[in-house]
Short mmCIF file of C-alpha atoms in Angstrom, two decimals:
data_model
loop_
_atom_site.label_atom_id
_atom_site.label_comp_id
_atom_site.label_asym_id
_atom_site.label_seq_id
_atom_site.Cartn_x
_atom_site.Cartn_y
_atom_site.Cartn_z
CA MET A 15 -55.45 -2.80 58.37
CA ALA A 16 -57.16 -0.75 55.73
CA GLU A 17 -58.49 2.56 57.00
CA GLU A 18 -62.24 2.95 57.25
CA GLN A 19 -63.44 5.54 54.76
CA GLU A 20 -66.20 8.08 55.32
CA LEU A 21 -69.42 7.29 53.50
CA ASP A 22 -71.30 9.99 51.67
CA ARG A 23 -74.69 10.33 53.37
CA ARG A 24 -76.33 10.20 49.96
CA ASP A 25 -75.12 6.61 49.70
CA TRP A 26 -76.39 5.66 53.16
CA ILE A 27 -79.40 3.31 53.35
CA ALA A 28 -80.90 3.97 56.78
CA GLY A 29 -83.41 1.13 56.47
CA LEU A 30 -80.67 -1.44 55.98
CA GLU A 31 -78.81 -0.08 59.00
CA LYS A 32 -81.91 -0.34 61.19
CA GLY A 33 -82.71 -3.84 59.99
CA LEU A 34 -79.22 -5.01 60.89
CA ARG A 35 -79.50 -3.31 64.28
CA ILE A 36 -82.68 -5.29 64.92
CA ILE A 37 -80.86 -8.54 64.13
CA GLU A 38 -77.95 -7.57 66.39
CA ALA A 39 -80.37 -6.79 69.23
CA PHE A 40 -80.81 -10.53 69.80
CA ASN A 41 -78.18 -12.07 72.08
CA ASP A 42 -77.83 -14.57 74.90
CA ALA A 43 -79.43 -12.13 77.35
CA HIS A 44 -82.23 -11.25 74.92
CA PRO A 45 -83.06 -14.38 72.87
CA ARG A 46 -86.70 -13.30 72.50
CA LEU A 47 -87.78 -9.73 71.83
CA THR A 48 -91.06 -7.86 71.72
CA PRO A 49 -91.30 -4.84 69.42
CA SER A 50 -91.04 -2.60 72.49
CA THR A 51 -87.87 -4.32 73.70
CA ALA A 52 -86.37 -4.24 70.22
CA ALA A 53 -87.17 -0.54 69.99
CA ARG A 54 -85.43 0.19 73.29
CA ARG A 55 -82.37 -1.83 72.34
CA THR A 56 -81.98 -0.21 68.93
CA GLY A 57 -83.16 3.34 69.52
CA ILE A 58 -85.89 3.24 66.90
CA THR A 59 -89.65 3.59 67.36
CA ARG A 60 -91.81 0.67 68.43
CA THR A 61 -93.80 0.91 65.20
CA ALA A 62 -90.64 0.74 63.09
CA ALA A 63 -89.22 -2.12 65.17
CA ARG A 64 -92.44 -4.09 64.68
CA ARG A 65 -92.32 -3.56 60.91
CA TYR A 66 -88.71 -4.71 60.72
CA LEU A 67 -89.47 -7.78 62.82
CA LEU A 68 -92.48 -8.67 60.68
CA THR A 69 -90.38 -8.26 57.53
CA LEU A 70 -87.69 -10.52 58.97
CA GLN A 71 -90.40 -13.02 59.88
CA HIS A 72 -91.73 -12.96 56.32
CA LEU A 73 -88.18 -13.59 55.04
CA GLY A 74 -87.76 -16.53 57.42
CA TYR A 75 -85.10 -14.99 59.66
CA VAL A 76 -87.30 -14.79 62.76
CA GLU A 77 -90.34 -16.57 64.13
CA SER A 78 -93.04 -15.24 66.43
CA ASP A 79 -95.81 -16.39 68.74
CA GLY A 80 -97.66 -13.14 68.20
CA THR A 81 -95.94 -11.37 71.08
CA HIS A 82 -92.28 -12.34 71.06
CA PHE A 83 -89.88 -12.77 68.16
CA TRP A 84 -86.80 -15.01 68.01
CA LEU A 85 -84.16 -15.84 65.42
CA THR A 86 -84.37 -18.92 63.22
CA PRO A 87 -81.46 -21.05 61.96
CA ARG A 88 -81.82 -19.24 58.62
CA ILE A 89 -79.94 -16.32 60.20
CA LEU A 90 -76.81 -18.46 60.02
CA ARG A 91 -76.79 -17.92 56.27
CA LEU A 92 -75.58 -14.38 56.90
CA GLY A 93 -72.60 -15.55 58.93
CA TRP A 94 -71.76 -18.46 56.65
CA SER A 95 -71.65 -16.10 53.69
CA TYR A 96 -68.53 -14.68 55.31
CA PHE A 97 -66.97 -18.09 55.86
CA ASP A 98 -67.77 -19.14 52.30
CA SER A 99 -66.32 -16.01 50.71
CA ALA A 100 -63.42 -14.97 52.94
CA LYS A 101 -60.00 -15.93 51.61
CA VAL A 102 -57.86 -15.69 54.73
CA PRO A 103 -59.71 -18.17 57.00
CA ARG A 104 -59.38 -20.80 54.26
CA ALA A 105 -55.70 -20.02 53.72
CA VAL A 106 -54.82 -20.42 57.39
CA GLN A 107 -56.63 -23.74 57.92
CA PRO A 108 -53.71 -26.05 56.99
CA PHE A 109 -51.43 -24.08 59.31
CA LEU A 110 -53.91 -24.33 62.18
CA GLN A 111 -54.04 -28.08 61.66
CA ARG A 112 -50.28 -28.35 61.86
CA ILE A 113 -50.08 -26.14 64.96
CA SER A 114 -52.76 -28.19 66.67
CA LEU A 115 -51.10 -31.51 65.86
CA GLU A 116 -47.58 -30.40 66.80
CA LEU A 117 -48.50 -28.65 70.03
CA GLY A 118 -51.40 -30.79 71.20
CA GLY A 119 -53.87 -27.94 71.64
CA SER A 120 -56.59 -26.07 69.81
CA ALA A 121 -55.43 -23.56 67.18
CA PHE A 122 -57.44 -20.57 65.99
CA PHE A 123 -57.46 -17.67 63.57
CA ALA A 124 -59.16 -14.55 64.90
CA VAL A 125 -59.94 -11.02 63.79
CA LEU A 126 -60.60 -7.89 65.82
CA ASP A 127 -64.09 -6.40 65.64
CA GLU A 128 -64.29 -3.24 67.74
CA ASP A 129 -64.15 -4.39 71.39
CA GLU A 130 -64.08 -8.09 70.66
CA VAL A 131 -62.02 -10.74 68.98
CA VAL A 132 -63.93 -13.10 66.68
CA PHE A 133 -62.71 -16.65 66.00
CA VAL A 134 -63.27 -17.35 62.30
CA ALA A 135 -61.21 -20.53 61.82
CA ARG A 136 -60.15 -23.31 64.15
CA ASN A 137 -58.59 -26.73 64.35
CA GLY A 138 -58.47 -28.64 67.59
CA ILE A 139 -57.87 -31.93 69.25
CA GLY A 140 -59.31 -33.03 72.54
CA ARG A 141 -61.63 -30.79 74.50
CA VAL A 142 -62.89 -27.39 73.44
CA GLN A 143 -62.86 -24.71 76.11
CA SER A 144 -66.17 -24.24 77.86
CA LEU A 145 -66.22 -20.46 77.69
CA GLY A 146 -66.19 -19.68 74.05
CA PHE A 147 -63.43 -20.70 71.67
CA VAL A 148 -65.78 -22.10 69.04
CA LEU A 149 -66.13 -20.99 65.44
CA GLY A 150 -67.74 -17.57 65.31
CA ALA A 151 -67.38 -16.94 69.05
CA ARG A 152 -66.83 -13.37 70.22
CA ILE A 153 -64.75 -12.63 73.30
CA ALA A 154 -63.58 -9.39 74.90
CA ALA A 155 -60.26 -8.63 73.20
CA ASN A 156 -58.33 -8.24 76.44
CA LEU A 157 -59.18 -11.81 77.53
CA ALA A 158 -57.68 -13.58 74.51
CA SER A 159 -54.05 -13.67 73.41
CA ALA A 160 -55.18 -13.06 69.83
CA GLY A 161 -57.11 -9.98 70.91
CA VAL A 162 -54.17 -8.55 72.83
CA VAL A 163 -51.69 -9.10 70.01
CA LEU A 164 -54.09 -7.44 67.55
CA LEU A 165 -54.52 -4.47 69.87
CA ALA A 166 -50.74 -4.28 70.09
CA CYS A 167 -50.60 -3.82 66.31
CA LYS A 168 -52.63 -0.63 66.56
CA PRO A 169 -51.04 2.81 67.06
CA PRO A 170 -50.56 3.67 70.76
CA GLU A 171 -53.08 6.52 70.57
CA GLU A 172 -55.77 4.09 69.36
CA VAL A 173 -54.95 1.75 72.22
CA ASP A 174 -55.22 4.68 74.64
CA ARG A 175 -58.72 5.42 73.36
CA TRP A 176 -59.63 1.73 73.55
CA LEU A 177 -58.51 1.48 77.16
CA ALA A 178 -59.89 4.80 78.41
CA GLY A 179 -62.65 4.28 80.96
CA ARG A 180 -63.18 0.65 79.99
CA LYS A 181 -64.51 -1.79 82.57
CA PHE A 182 -62.80 -5.17 82.49
CA VAL A 183 -65.04 -8.05 83.55
CA PRO A 184 -63.13 -10.90 85.26
CA TYR A 185 -63.77 -14.47 84.18
CA THR A 186 -61.30 -16.07 86.59
CA PRO A 187 -59.52 -14.94 89.76
CA HIS A 188 -56.50 -14.25 87.52
CA SER A 189 -58.25 -12.01 84.98
CA TYR A 190 -56.79 -8.52 84.66
CA THR A 191 -59.33 -5.93 85.77
CA ARG A 192 -57.14 -2.83 85.95
CA GLU A 193 -56.39 -0.66 82.94
CA GLU A 194 -52.70 -0.48 83.80
CA ASP A 195 -52.37 -4.28 83.85
CA VAL A 196 -54.04 -4.64 80.45
CA ARG A 197 -51.83 -1.87 79.09
CA VAL A 198 -48.73 -3.71 80.28
CA VAL A 199 -49.63 -6.91 78.39
CA ILE A 200 -50.47 -4.92 75.24
CA ASP A 201 -47.17 -3.03 75.42
CA LYS A 202 -45.27 -6.27 76.00
CA ALA A 203 -46.96 -7.84 72.95
CA ARG A 204 -46.06 -4.79 70.84
CA THR A 205 -42.41 -5.11 71.85
CA SER A 206 -42.10 -8.89 71.50
CA GLY A 207 -44.37 -9.45 68.50
CA TYR A 208 -46.36 -12.15 70.29
CA CYS A 209 -48.69 -12.46 73.27
CA ILE A 210 -49.00 -15.08 75.96
CA LEU A 211 -51.89 -14.96 78.42
CA GLU A 212 -52.56 -17.35 81.25
CA GLN A 213 -55.85 -18.11 83.00
CA GLN A 214 -57.61 -14.98 81.77
CA LEU A 215 -60.71 -16.63 80.34
CA GLU A 216 -60.48 -20.11 81.83
CA GLN A 217 -58.39 -21.47 84.65
CA ASP A 218 -55.45 -23.75 83.88
CA ARG A 219 -55.33 -22.67 80.21
CA ARG A 220 -52.81 -20.46 78.44
CA GLY A 221 -52.98 -18.85 75.03
CA ILE A 222 -50.14 -17.83 72.71
CA ALA A 223 -50.76 -15.66 69.64
CA VAL A 224 -48.88 -13.98 66.80
CA PRO A 225 -50.24 -11.46 64.28
CA ILE A 226 -50.74 -12.37 60.63
CA ARG A 227 -49.81 -9.80 57.99
CA THR A 228 -50.06 -9.55 54.23
CA ARG A 229 -47.06 -8.82 52.05
CA ALA A 230 -48.27 -5.21 52.03
CA GLY A 231 -47.89 -5.11 55.80
CA ASP A 232 -51.61 -5.05 56.65
CA VAL A 233 -52.60 -6.98 59.78
CA VAL A 234 -55.47 -9.29 58.82
CA GLY A 235 -55.82 -11.27 62.05
CA ALA A 236 -53.91 -13.45 64.49
CA ILE A 237 -53.27 -17.14 64.93
CA SER A 238 -53.34 -18.50 68.45
CA VAL A 239 -53.10 -21.77 70.29
CA SER A 240 -54.77 -22.71 73.56
CA LEU A 241 -52.84 -25.13 75.74
CA PRO A 242 -53.30 -26.69 79.18
CA ILE A 243 -50.88 -25.25 81.70
CA GLY A 244 -50.26 -28.52 83.51
CA ASN A 245 -46.68 -28.77 84.75
CA GLU A 246 -45.25 -26.70 81.90
CA THR A 247 -43.78 -23.33 82.87
CA THR A 248 -44.46 -20.19 80.87
CA GLN A 249 -40.97 -20.24 79.39
CA GLN A 250 -41.19 -23.93 78.52
CA ALA A 251 -44.48 -23.31 76.72
CA LEU A 252 -42.99 -20.42 74.75
CA THR A 253 -39.89 -22.40 73.84
CA ARG A 254 -42.05 -25.25 72.55
CA ALA A 255 -44.82 -23.28 70.85
CA LEU A 256 -43.39 -20.02 69.55
CA PRO A 257 -41.16 -21.49 66.80
CA VAL A 258 -44.17 -23.37 65.39
CA MET A 259 -46.29 -20.21 65.52
CA ARG A 260 -43.55 -18.10 63.93
CA GLU A 261 -43.11 -20.59 61.12
CA ALA A 262 -46.81 -20.32 60.29
CA GLU A 263 -46.66 -16.53 60.56
CA HIS A 264 -43.80 -16.29 58.05
CA ALA A 265 -45.31 -18.84 55.67
CA LEU A 266 -48.62 -16.98 55.59
CA LEU A 267 -46.82 -13.71 54.92
CA ALA A 268 -45.74 -15.15 51.58
CA LEU A 269 -49.27 -16.29 50.73
CA LEU A 270 -51.37 -13.28 51.63
#
């Protein structure tokens, strides 16, 4: 992945940063915010938070009852600008369709964003998992095979920093909650070039993922497939799915 470059402070627009922080302050736990709550969640003053919220209201991105503010569907324009302009999610779509049809599961393309993996393309048949694998969903990286395989592509010292002191929230009785267990699956993915996780986010489901690289060697994301465990063993699932995943990985290498 391309290295993040330092920005000259003279080029920094603090107002834009604060406005985006206000937008990001809304989530499932805080769907409605007062200026005071927004100020606490963003670290800016209540007066400034109120002005940003009123500006966003004027632009149509939030609504208000005079006390609370909440996002409007217009906010989706910001996310869809990414989907409309990004090259890679469009390039992988035919491959996701083939993976889904051949393996009988839901196929995804995901990217790593700090602590989370974000699903930016998908193709699926049958049910969609109840806990998050929808377009644009964000999931803790350690819970998804795509997240683990992307972490495995990072230098070991970066992984050490990522793991240090992190609390791992279990979603199932099988979820890894110890740092050493998560480290083992990351190391295994680094060695093998793929990741398989079972019942980490949802019981009776397994995920298999491989990284996607450009011809220059940059990792741009990962493709994954979510399959029911059923009566299929781990090795049987790998034998059936991995060749299909590898074929897509190699084909995309020539395109990107």
